[in-house]
PDB file of C-alpha atoms and ligand atoms in Angstrom:
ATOM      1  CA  UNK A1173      54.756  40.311  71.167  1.00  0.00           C
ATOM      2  CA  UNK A1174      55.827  36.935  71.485  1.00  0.00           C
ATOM      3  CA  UNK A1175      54.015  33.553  70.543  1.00  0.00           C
ATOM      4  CA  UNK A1176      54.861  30.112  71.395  1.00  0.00           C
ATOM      5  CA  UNK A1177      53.835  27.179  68.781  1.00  0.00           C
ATOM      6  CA  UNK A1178      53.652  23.968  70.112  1.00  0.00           C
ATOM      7  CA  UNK A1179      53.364  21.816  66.600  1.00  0.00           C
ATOM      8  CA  UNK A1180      54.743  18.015  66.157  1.00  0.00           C
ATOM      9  CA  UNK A1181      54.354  18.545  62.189  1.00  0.00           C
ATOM     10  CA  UNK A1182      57.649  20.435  61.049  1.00  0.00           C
ATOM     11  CA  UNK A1183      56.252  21.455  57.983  1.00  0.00           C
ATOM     12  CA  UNK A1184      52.824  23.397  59.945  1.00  0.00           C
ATOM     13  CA  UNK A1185      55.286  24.645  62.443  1.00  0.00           C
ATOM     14  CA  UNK A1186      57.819  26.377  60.283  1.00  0.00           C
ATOM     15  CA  UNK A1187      55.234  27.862  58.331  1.00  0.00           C
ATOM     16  CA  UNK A1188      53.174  29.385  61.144  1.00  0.00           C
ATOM     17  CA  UNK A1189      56.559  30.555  62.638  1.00  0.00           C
ATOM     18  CA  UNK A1190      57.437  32.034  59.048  1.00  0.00           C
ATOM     19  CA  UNK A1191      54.157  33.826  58.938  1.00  0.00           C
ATOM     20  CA  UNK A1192      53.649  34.974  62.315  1.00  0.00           C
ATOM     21  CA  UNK A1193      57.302  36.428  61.763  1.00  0.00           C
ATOM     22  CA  UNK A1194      57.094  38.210  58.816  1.00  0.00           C
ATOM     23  CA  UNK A1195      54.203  39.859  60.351  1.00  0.00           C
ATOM     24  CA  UNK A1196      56.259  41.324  63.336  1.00  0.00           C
ATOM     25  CA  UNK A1197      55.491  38.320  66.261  1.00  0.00           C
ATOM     26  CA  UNK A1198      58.724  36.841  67.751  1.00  0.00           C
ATOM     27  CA  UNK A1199      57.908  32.837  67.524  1.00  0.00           C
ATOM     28  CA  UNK A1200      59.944  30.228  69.294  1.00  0.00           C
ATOM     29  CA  UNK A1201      58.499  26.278  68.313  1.00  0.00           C
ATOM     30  CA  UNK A1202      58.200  23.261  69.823  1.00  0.00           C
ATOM     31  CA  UNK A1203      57.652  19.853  68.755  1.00  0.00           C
ATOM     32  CA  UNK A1204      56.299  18.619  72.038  1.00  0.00           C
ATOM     33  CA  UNK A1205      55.928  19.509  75.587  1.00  0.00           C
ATOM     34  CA  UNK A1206      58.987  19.079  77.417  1.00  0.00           C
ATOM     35  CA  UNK A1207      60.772  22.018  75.921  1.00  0.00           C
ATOM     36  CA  UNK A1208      58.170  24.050  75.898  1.00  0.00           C
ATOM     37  CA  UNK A1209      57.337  23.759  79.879  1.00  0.00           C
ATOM     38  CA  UNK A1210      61.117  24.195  79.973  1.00  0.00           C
ATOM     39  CA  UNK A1211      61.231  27.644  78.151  1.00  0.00           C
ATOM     40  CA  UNK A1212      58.260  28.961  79.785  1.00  0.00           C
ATOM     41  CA  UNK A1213      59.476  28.532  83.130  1.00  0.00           C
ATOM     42  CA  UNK A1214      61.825  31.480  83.008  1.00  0.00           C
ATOM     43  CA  UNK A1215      59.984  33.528  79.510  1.00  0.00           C
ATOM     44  CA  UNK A1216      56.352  33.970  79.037  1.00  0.00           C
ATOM     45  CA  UNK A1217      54.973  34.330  75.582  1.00  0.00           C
ATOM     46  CA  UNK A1218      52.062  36.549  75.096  1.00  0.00           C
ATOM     47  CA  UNK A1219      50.004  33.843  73.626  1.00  0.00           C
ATOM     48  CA  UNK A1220      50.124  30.205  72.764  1.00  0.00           C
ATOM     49  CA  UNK A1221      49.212  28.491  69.730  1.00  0.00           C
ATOM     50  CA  UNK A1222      48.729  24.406  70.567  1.00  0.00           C
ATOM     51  CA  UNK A1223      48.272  21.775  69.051  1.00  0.00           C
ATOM     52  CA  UNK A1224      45.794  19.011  70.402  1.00  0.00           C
ATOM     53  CA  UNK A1225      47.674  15.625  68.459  1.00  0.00           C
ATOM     54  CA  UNK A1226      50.883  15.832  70.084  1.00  0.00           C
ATOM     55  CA  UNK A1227      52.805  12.804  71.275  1.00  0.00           C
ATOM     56  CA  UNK A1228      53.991  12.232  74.821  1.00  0.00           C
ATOM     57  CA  UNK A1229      51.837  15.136  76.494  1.00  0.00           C
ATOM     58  CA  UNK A1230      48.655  15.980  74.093  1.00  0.00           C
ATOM     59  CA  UNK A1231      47.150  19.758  73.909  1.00  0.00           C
ATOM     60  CA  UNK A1232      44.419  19.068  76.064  1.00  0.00           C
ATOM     61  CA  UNK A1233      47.006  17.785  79.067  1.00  0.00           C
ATOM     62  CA  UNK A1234      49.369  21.575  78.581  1.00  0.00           C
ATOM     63  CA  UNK A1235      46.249  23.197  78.426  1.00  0.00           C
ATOM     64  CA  UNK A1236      44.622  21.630  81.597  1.00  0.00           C
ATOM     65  CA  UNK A1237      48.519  22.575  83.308  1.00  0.00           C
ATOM     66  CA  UNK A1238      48.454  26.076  81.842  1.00  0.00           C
ATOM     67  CA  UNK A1239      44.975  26.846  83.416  1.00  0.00           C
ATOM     68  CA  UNK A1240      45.304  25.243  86.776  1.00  0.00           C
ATOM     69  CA  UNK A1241      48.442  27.061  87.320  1.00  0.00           C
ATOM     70  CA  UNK A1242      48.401  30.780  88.438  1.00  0.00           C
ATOM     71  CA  UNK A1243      51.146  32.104  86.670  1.00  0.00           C
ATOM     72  CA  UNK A1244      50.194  30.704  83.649  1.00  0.00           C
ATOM     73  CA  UNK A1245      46.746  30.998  83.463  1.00  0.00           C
ATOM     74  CA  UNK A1246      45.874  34.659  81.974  1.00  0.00           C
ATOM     75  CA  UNK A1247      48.391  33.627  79.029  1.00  0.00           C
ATOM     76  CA  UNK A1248      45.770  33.649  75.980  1.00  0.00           C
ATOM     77  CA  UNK A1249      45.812  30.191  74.295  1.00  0.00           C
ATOM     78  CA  UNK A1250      44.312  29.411  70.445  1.00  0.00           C
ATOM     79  CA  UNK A1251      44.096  25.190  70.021  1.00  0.00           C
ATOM     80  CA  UNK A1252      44.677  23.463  66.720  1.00  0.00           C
ATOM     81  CA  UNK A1253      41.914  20.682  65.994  1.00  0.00           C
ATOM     82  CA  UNK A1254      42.382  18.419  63.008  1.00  0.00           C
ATOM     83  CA  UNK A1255      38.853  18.748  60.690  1.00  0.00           C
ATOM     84  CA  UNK A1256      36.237  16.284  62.950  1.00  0.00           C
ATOM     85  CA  UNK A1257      37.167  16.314  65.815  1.00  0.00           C
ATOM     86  CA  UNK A1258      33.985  18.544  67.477  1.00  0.00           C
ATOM     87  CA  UNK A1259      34.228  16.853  70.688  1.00  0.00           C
ATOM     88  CA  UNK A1260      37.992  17.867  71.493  1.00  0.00           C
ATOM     89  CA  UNK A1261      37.091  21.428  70.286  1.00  0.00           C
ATOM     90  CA  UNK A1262      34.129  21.758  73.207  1.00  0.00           C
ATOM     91  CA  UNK A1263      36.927  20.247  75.409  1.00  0.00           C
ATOM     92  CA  UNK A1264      39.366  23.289  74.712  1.00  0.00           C
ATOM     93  CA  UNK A1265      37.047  25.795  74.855  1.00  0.00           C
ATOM     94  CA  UNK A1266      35.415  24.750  78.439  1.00  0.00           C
ATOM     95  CA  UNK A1267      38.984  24.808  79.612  1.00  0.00           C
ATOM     96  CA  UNK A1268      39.346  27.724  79.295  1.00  0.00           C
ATOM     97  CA  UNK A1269      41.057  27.867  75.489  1.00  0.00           C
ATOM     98  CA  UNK A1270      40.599  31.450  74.093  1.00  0.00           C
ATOM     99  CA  UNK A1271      39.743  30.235  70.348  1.00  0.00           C
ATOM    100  CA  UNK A1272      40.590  27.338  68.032  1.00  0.00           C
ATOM    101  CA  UNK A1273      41.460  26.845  65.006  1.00  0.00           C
ATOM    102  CA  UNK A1274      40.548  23.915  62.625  1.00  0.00           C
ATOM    103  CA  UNK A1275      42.929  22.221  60.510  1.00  0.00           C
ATOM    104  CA  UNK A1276      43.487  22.973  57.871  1.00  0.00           C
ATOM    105  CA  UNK A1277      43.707  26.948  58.857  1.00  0.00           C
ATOM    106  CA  UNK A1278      44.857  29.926  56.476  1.00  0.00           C
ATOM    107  CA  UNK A1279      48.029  31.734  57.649  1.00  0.00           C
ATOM    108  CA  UNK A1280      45.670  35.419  57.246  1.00  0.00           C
ATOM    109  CA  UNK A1281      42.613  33.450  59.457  1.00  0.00           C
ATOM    110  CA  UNK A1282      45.689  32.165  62.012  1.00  0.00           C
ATOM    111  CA  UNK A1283      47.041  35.577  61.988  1.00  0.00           C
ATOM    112  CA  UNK A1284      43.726  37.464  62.555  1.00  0.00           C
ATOM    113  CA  UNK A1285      42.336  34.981  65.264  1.00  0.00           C
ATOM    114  CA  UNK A1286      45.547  35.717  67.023  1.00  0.00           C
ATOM    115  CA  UNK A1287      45.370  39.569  66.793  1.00  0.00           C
ATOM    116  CA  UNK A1288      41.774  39.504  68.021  1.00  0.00           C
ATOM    117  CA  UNK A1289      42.700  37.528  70.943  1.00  0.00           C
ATOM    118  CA  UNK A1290      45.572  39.470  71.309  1.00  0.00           C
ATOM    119  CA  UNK A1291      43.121  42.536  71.563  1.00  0.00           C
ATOM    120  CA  UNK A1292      40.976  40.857  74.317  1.00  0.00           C
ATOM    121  CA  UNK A1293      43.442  39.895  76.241  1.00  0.00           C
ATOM    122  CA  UNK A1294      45.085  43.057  76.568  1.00  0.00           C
ATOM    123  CA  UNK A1295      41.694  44.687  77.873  1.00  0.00           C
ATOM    124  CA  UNK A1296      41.238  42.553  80.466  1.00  0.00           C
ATOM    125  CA  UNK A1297      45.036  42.812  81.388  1.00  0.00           C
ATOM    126  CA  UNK A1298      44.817  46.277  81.760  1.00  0.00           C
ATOM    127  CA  UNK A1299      41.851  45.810  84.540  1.00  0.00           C
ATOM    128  CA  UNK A1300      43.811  44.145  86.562  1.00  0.00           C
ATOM    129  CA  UNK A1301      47.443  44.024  88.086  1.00  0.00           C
ATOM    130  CA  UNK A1302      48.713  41.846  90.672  1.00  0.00           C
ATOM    131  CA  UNK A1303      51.628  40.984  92.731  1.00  0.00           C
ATOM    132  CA  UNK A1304      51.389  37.610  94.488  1.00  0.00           C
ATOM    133  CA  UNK A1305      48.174  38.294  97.338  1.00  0.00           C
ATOM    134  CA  UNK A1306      47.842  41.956  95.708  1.00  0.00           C
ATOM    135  CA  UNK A1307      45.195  42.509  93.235  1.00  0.00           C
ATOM    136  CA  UNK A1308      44.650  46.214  92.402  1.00  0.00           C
ATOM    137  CA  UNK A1309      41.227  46.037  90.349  1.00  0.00           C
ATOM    138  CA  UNK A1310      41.398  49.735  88.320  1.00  0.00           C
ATOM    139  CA  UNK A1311      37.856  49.503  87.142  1.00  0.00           C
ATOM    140  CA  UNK A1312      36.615  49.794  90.443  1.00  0.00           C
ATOM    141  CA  UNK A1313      39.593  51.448  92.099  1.00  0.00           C
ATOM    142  CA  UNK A1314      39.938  48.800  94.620  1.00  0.00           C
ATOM    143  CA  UNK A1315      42.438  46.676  96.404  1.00  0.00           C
ATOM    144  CA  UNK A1316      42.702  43.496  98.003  1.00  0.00           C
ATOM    145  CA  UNK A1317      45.281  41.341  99.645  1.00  0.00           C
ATOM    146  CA  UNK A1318      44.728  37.903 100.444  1.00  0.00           C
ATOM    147  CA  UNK A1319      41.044  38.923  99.063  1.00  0.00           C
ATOM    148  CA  UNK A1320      40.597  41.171 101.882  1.00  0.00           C
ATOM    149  CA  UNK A1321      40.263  44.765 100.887  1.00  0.00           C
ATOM    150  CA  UNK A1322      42.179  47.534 101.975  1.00  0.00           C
ATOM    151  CA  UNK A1323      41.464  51.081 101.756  1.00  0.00           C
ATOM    152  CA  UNK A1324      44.134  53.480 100.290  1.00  0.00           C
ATOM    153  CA  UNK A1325      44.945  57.460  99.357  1.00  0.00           C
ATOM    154  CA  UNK A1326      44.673  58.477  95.980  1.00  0.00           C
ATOM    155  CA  UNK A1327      48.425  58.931  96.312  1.00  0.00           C
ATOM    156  CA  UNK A1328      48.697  55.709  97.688  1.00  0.00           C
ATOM    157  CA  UNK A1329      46.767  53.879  95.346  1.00  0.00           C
ATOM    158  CA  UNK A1330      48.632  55.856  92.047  1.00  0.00           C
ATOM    159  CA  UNK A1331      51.816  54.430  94.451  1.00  0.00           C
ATOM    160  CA  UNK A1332      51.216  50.689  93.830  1.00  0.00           C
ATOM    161  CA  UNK A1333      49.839  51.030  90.639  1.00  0.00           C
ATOM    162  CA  UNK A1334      53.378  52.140  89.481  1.00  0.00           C
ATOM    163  CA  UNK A1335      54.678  49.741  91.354  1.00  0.00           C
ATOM    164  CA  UNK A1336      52.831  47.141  90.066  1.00  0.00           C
ATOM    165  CA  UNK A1337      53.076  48.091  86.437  1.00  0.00           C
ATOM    166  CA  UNK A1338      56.728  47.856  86.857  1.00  0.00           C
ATOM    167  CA  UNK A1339      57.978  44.952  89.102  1.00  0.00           C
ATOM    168  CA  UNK A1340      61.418  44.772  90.166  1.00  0.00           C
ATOM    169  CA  UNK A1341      61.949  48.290  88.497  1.00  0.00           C
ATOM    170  CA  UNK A1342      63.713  50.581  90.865  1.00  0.00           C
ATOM    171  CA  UNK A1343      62.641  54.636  91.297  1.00  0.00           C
ATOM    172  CA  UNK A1344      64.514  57.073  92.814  1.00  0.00           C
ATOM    173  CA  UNK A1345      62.938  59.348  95.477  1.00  0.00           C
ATOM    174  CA  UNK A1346      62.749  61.954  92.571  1.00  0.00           C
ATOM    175  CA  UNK A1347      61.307  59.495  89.697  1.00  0.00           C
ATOM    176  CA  UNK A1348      58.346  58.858  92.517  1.00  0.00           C
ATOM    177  CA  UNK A1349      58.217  62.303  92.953  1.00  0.00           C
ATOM    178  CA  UNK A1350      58.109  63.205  89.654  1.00  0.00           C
ATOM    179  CA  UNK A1351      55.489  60.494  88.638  1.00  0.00           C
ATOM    180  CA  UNK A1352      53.051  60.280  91.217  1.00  0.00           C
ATOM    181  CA  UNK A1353      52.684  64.108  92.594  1.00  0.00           C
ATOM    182  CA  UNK A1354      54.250  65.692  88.868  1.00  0.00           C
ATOM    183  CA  UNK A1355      57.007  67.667  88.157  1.00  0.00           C
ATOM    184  CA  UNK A1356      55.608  71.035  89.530  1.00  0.00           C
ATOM    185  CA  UNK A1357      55.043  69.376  93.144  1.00  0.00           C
ATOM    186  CA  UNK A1358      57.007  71.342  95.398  1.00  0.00           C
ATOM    187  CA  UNK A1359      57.299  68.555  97.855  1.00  0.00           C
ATOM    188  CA  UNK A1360      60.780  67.117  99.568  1.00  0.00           C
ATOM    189  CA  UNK A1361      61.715  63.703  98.431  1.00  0.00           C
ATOM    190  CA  UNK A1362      60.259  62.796 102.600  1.00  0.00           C
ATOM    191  CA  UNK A1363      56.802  63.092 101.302  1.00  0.00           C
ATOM    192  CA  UNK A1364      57.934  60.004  99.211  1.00  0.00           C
ATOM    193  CA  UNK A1365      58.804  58.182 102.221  1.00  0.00           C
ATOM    194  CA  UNK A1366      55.945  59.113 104.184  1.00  0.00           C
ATOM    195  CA  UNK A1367      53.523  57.729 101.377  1.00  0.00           C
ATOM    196  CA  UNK A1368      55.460  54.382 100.776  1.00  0.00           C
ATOM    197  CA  UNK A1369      55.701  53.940 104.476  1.00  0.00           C
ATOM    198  CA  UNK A1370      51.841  53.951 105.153  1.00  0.00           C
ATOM    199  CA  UNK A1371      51.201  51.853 102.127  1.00  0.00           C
ATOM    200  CA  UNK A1372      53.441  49.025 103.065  1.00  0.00           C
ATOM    201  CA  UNK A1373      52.007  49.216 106.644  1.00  0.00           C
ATOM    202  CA  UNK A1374      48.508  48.918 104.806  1.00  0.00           C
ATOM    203  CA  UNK A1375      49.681  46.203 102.863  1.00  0.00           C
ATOM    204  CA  UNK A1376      50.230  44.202 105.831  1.00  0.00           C
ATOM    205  CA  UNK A1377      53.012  41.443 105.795  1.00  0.00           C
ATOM    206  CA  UNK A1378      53.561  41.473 102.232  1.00  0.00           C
ATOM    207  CA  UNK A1379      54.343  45.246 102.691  1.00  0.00           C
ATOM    208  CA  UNK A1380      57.977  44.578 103.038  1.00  0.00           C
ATOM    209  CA  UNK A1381      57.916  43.578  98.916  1.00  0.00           C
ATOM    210  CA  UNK A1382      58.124  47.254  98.301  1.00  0.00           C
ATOM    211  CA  UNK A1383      62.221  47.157  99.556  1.00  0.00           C
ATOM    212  CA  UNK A1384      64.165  50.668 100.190  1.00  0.00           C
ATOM    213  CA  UNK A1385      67.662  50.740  98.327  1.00  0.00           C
ATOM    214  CA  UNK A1386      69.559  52.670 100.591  1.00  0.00           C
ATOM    215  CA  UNK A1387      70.845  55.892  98.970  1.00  0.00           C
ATOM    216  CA  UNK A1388      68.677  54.959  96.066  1.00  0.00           C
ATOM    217  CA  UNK A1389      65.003  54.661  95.880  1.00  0.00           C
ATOM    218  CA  UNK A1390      62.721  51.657  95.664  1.00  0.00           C
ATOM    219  CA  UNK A1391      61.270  48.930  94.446  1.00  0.00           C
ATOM    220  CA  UNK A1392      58.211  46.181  94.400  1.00  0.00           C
ATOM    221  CA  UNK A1393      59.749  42.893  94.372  1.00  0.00           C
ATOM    222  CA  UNK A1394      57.799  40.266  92.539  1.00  0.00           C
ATOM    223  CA  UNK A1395      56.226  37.661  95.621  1.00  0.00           C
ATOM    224  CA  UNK A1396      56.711  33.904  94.497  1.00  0.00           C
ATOM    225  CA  UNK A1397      53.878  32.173  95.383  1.00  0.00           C
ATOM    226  CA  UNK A1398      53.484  28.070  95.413  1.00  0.00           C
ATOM    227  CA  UNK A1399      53.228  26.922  91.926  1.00  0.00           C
ATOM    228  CA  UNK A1400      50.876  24.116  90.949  1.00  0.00           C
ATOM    229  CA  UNK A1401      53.927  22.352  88.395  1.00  0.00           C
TER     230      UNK A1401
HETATM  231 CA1   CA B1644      49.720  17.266  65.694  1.00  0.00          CA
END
């Protein structure tokens, strides 16, 4: 699990980082927001502790980005409030902030806010998975693409879920095989074809994101959509 801090005050900073670490979380800091927009761009953290007093670029500003944006915006984020300062609190939280903290916070109240979020988060990941247009919704056992849904086999649907649990992972024939219909199948590694073929033509355009290696297998490739920053 990894946690970003974003924390002007050295001294708060290293000490969340040295108690979120000896607790197991891999922490990276930042004093403000330009690295941390830098870092994120290529490494998502699990959750984000931010600060709202920051120079340059205050909390409220990253969080406003972080929401708006939709690869950003399921990332769970606490806020850090100096004591007072109710009105920047409601602020957070009606932007979609997860929880706050006030300062001064205990380490043990940081570190169980954080699990509990943590714990949420996860839940509602698990609901959903996506891919660009795709969004498989396993509660209800429903798909959509570009919000219109699309009916699929139970083989089919078991298809893209793998798929989507594991972007840019490549399966064999056999893996698929193995996986999806289980080891006692006695299927040909065609049956694997024939399925992936009718999904991507049910997928529509954005079919052609689940790519054949030749000689290989295959593999969902992750679709880049316009980002808002
Ligand atoms: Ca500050």
């Amino acid at each position: 699990m990894k946690i970003y801090c974003v924390e002007d005050e050295e001294e708060i900073r290293n000490l969340i980082i040295y108690a979120l670490t000896s607790v197991g979380y891999e922490v990276e800091g930042f004093s403000e927001s330009a690295p941390f927009w830098d870092r994120i761009k290529d490494n998502q953290p699990d959750l984000i502790l931010l600060d709202i007093m920051l120079p340059g670029e205050d909390g409220i500003a990253i969080l406003k980005k972080l929401k708006a944006s939709e690869k950003y915006e399921n990332i769970p984020v606490i806020m850090s409030t100096a004591k007072g300062t109710e009105y920047d609190k409601v602020i957070g939280l009606d932007l979609g902030a997860d929880d706050y903290l006030t300062k001064p916070f205990g380490m043990m109240e940081m570190i169980s806010r954080i699990k509990a979020v943590l714990r949420r988060s996860h839940k509602t990941e698990k609901v959903q998975l996506k891919n660009g247009p795709i969004i498989m919704n396993l509660d209800r056992h429903q798909v959509e693409v570009n919000g219109e849904k699309i009916i699929l086999t139970l083989k089919e649907f078991d298809l893209l879920k793998l798929f989507l649990n594991n972007i840019e992972i490549v399966f064999t024939r056999d893996q698929l095989l193995d996986q999806i219909w289980g080891m006692d199948y006695v299927g040909e590694s065609r049956t694997v074809d024939v399925h992936v073929g009718t999904l991507r033509t049910k997928l529509g355009e954005i079919g052609s994101c689940i790519e054949t290696l030749r000689g290989v297998g295959y593999r969902m490739v992750k679709i880049v959509e316009e980002e808002n920053i």
